[in-house]
mmCIF file of C-alpha atoms in Angstrom:
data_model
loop_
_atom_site.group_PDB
_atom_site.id
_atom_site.type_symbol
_atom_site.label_atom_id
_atom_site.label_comp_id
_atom_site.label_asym_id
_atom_site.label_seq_id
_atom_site.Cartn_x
_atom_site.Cartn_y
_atom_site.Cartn_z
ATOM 1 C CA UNK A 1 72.231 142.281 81.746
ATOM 2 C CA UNK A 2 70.591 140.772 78.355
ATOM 3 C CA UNK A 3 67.398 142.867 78.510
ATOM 4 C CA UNK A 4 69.136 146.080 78.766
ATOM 5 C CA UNK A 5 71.562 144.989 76.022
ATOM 6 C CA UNK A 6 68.623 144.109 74.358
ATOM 7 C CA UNK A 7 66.885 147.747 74.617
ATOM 8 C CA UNK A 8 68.736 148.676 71.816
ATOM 9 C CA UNK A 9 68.053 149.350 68.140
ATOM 10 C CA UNK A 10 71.830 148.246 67.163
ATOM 11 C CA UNK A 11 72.939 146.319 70.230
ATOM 12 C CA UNK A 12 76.347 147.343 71.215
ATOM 13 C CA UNK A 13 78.844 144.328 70.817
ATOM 14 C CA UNK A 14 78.736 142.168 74.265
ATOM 15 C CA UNK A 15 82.681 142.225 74.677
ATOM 16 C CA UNK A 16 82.362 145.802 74.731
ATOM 17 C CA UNK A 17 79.050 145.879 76.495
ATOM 18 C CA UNK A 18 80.732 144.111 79.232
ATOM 19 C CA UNK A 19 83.462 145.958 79.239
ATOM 20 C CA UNK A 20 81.616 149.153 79.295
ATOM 21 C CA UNK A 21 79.626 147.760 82.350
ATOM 22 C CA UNK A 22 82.778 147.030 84.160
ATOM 23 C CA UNK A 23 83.746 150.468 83.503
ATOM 24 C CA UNK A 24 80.573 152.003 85.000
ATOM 25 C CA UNK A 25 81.035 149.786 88.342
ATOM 26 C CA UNK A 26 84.467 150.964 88.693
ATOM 27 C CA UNK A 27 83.254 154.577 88.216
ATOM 28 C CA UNK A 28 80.991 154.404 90.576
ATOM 29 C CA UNK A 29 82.853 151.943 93.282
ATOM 30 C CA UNK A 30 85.683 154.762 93.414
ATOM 31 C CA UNK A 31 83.233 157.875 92.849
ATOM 32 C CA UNK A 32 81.842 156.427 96.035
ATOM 33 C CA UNK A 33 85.212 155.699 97.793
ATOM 34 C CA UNK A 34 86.932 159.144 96.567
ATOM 35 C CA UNK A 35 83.332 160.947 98.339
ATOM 36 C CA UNK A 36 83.667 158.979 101.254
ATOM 37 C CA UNK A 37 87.150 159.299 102.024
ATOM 38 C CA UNK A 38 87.396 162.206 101.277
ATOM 39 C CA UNK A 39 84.474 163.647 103.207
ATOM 40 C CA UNK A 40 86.781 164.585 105.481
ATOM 41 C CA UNK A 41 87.637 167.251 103.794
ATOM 42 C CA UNK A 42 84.724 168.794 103.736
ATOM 43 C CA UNK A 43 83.809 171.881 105.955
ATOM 44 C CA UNK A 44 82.197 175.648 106.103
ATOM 45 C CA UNK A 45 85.863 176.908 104.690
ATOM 46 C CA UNK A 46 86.050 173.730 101.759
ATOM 47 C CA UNK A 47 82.461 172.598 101.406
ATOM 48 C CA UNK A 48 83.489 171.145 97.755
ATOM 49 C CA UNK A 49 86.670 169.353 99.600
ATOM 50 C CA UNK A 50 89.999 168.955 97.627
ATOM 51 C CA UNK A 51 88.476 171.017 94.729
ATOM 52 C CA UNK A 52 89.322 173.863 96.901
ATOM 53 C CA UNK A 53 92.640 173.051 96.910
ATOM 54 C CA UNK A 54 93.337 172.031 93.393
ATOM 55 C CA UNK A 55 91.815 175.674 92.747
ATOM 56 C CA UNK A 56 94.266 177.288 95.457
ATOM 57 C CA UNK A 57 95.915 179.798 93.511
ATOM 58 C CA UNK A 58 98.537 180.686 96.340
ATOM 59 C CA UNK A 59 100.898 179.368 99.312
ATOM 60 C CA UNK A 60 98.875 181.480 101.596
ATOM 61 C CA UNK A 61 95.234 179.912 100.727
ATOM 62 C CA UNK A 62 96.909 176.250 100.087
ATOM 63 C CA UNK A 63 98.475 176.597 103.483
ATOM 64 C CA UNK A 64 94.661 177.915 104.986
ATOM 65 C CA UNK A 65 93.175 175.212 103.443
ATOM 66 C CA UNK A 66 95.652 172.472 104.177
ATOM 67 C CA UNK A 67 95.578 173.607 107.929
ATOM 68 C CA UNK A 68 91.584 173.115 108.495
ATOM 69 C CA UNK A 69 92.082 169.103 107.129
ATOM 70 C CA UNK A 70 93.516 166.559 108.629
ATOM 71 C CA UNK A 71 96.921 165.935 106.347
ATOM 72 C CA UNK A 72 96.906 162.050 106.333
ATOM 73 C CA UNK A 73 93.658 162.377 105.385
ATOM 74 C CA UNK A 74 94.456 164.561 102.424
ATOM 75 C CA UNK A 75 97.184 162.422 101.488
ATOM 76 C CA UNK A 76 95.120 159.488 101.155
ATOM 77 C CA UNK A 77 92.763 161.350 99.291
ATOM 78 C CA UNK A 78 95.566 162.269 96.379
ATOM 79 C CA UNK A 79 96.909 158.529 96.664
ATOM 80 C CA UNK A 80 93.255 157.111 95.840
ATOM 81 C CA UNK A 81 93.006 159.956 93.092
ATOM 82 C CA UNK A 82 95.999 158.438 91.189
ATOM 83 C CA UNK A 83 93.781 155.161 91.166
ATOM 84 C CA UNK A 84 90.789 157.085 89.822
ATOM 85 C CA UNK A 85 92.049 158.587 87.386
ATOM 86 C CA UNK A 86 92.641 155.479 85.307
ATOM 87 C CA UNK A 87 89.303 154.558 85.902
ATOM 88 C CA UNK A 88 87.652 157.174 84.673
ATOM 89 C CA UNK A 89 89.796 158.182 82.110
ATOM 90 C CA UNK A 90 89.037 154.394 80.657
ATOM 91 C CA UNK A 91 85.208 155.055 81.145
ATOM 92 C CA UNK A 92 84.852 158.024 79.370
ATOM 93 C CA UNK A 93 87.161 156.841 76.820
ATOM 94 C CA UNK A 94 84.992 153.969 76.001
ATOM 95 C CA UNK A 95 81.469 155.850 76.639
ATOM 96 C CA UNK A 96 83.045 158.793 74.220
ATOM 97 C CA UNK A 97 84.357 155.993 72.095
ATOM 98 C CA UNK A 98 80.269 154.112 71.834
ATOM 99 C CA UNK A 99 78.156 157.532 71.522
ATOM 100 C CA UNK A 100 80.587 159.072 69.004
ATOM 101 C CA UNK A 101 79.980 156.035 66.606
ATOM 102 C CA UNK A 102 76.304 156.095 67.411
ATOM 103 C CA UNK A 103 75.573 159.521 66.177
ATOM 104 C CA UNK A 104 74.490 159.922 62.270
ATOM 105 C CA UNK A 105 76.078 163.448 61.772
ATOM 106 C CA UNK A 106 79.618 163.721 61.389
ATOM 107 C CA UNK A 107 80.097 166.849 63.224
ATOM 108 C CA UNK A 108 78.505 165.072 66.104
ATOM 109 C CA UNK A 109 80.572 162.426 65.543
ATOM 110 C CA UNK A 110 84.010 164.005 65.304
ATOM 111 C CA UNK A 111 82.866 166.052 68.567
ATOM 112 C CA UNK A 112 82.866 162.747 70.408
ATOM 113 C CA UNK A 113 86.103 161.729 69.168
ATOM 114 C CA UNK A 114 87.838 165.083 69.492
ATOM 115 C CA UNK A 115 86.122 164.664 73.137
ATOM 116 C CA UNK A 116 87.589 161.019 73.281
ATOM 117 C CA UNK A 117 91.045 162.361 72.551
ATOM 118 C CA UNK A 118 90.868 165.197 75.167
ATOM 119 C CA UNK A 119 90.257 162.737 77.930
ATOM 120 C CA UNK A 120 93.975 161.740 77.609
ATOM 121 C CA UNK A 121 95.068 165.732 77.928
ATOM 122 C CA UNK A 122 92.498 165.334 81.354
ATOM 123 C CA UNK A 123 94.368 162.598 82.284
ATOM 124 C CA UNK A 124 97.805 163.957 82.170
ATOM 125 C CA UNK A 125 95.898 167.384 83.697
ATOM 126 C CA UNK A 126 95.031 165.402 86.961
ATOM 127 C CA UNK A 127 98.495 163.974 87.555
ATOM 128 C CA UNK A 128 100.375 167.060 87.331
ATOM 129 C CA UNK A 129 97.824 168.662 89.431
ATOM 130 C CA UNK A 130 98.226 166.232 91.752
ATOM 131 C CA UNK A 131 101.530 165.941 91.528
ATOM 132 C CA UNK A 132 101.870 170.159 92.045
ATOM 133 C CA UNK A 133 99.741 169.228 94.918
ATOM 134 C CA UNK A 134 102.001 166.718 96.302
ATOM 135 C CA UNK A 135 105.097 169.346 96.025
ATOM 136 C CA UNK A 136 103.348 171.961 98.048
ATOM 137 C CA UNK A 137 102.716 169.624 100.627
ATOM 138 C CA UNK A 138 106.181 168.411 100.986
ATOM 139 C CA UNK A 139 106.987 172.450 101.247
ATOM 140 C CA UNK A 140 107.715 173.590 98.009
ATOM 141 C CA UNK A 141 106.185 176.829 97.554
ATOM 142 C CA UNK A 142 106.779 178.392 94.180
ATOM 143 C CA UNK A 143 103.878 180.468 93.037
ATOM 144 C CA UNK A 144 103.776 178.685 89.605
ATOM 145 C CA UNK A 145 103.428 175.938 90.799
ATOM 146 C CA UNK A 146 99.661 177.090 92.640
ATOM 147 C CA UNK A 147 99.111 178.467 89.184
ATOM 148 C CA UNK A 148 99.716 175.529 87.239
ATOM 149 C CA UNK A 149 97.838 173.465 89.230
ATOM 150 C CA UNK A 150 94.972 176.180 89.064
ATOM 151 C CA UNK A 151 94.787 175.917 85.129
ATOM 152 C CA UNK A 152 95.385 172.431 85.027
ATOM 153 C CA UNK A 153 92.174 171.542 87.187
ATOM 154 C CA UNK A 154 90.659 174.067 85.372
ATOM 155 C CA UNK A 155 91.277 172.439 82.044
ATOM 156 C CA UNK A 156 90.728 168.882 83.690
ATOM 157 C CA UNK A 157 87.487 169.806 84.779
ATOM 158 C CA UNK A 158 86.119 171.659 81.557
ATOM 159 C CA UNK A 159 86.984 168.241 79.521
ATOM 160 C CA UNK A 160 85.180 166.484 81.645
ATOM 161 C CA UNK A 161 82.309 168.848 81.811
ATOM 162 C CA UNK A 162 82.194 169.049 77.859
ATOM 163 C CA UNK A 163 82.778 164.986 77.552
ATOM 164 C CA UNK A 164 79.507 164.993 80.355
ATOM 165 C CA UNK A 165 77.387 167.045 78.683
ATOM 166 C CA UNK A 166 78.237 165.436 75.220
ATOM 167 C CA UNK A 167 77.229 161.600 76.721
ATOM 168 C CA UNK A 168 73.957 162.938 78.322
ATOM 169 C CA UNK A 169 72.698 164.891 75.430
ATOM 170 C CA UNK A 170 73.792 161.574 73.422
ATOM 171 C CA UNK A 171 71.879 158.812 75.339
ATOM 172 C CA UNK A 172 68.481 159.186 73.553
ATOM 173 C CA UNK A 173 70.602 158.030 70.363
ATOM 174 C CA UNK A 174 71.322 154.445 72.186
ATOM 175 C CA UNK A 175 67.290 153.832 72.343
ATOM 176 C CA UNK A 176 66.124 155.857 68.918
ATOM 177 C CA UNK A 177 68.120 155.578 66.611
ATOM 178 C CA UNK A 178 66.411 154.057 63.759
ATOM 179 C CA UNK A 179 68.129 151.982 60.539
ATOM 180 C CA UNK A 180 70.150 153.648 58.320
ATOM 181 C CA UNK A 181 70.029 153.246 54.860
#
């Protein structure tokens, strides 16, 4: 763990090093668990699994969808969402958090914060739309409720896209950054 720490031009603190690298196993651990669980749910109709359903825009194609999956299945698959989210809400917080302060220009900068900050809206996203998700199952089927939890994946996954994007184009910065003055 030293020798990577030690790649870099200003070392990251090792309290949030560690932290960070706790962060990143928990990612992964559950990235892992929510794929294999919920592989499952993956088949010629949903090939992308419950993404088909959290983009499910009406009773009609929730109900299709629902009825080619195995409902305890899907159920599990929602419960070990509400775990995830957490988890990677606290990892991109804290990636966000190192790249943003990393970065020399303060445009780049406030990006990564505003990004930072937007994680929370992606977090709040993902329990409503799971929780919209949850109602339909238990037979609730209001049409705004399909469209919320349309938008609200939508939204959820364009954060997360943006805060992606913003952390890989950032990486070269933890290896070259020289000294300021």
């Amino acid at each position: 763990m030293s020798n990577l720490h030690g790649l870099f031009q200003y070392p990251i603190p090792m309290k949030l090093y560690q932290k960070w690298i706790v962060s990143f196993a928990l990612l992964l651990g559950f990235s892992y668990l929510m794929q294999w669980q919920g592989s499952a749910l993956k088949n010629s109709f949903t090939p992308m699994g419950i993404v088909h359903l959290e983009f499910a825009q009406t009773a009609e194609l929730f109900q299709k969808i629902v009825a080619s999956w195995d409902v305890q299945t899907l159920r599990w698959n929602i419960a070990i969402d509400f775990l995830y989210i957490p988890i990677y809400t606290y990892f991109f917080q804290l990636t966000l958090s190192i790249f943003a302060h990393r970065h020399r220009s303060k445009l780049v900068q406030q990006m990564g914060i505003l990004l930072k900050n937007a994680i929370f809206l992606a977090f709040f996203c993902d329990l409503a739309e799971n929780t919209g998700m949850i109602i339909s199952l238990m037979g609730f089927h209001a049409s705004i409720i399909y469209i919320l939890t349309f938008w609200l994946a939508g939204l959820k996954f364009a954060i997360l896209g943006f805060s992606l994007i913003y952390i890989l184009v950032s990486i070269p910065t933890l290896f070259f950054r020289t000294k300021q003055n």
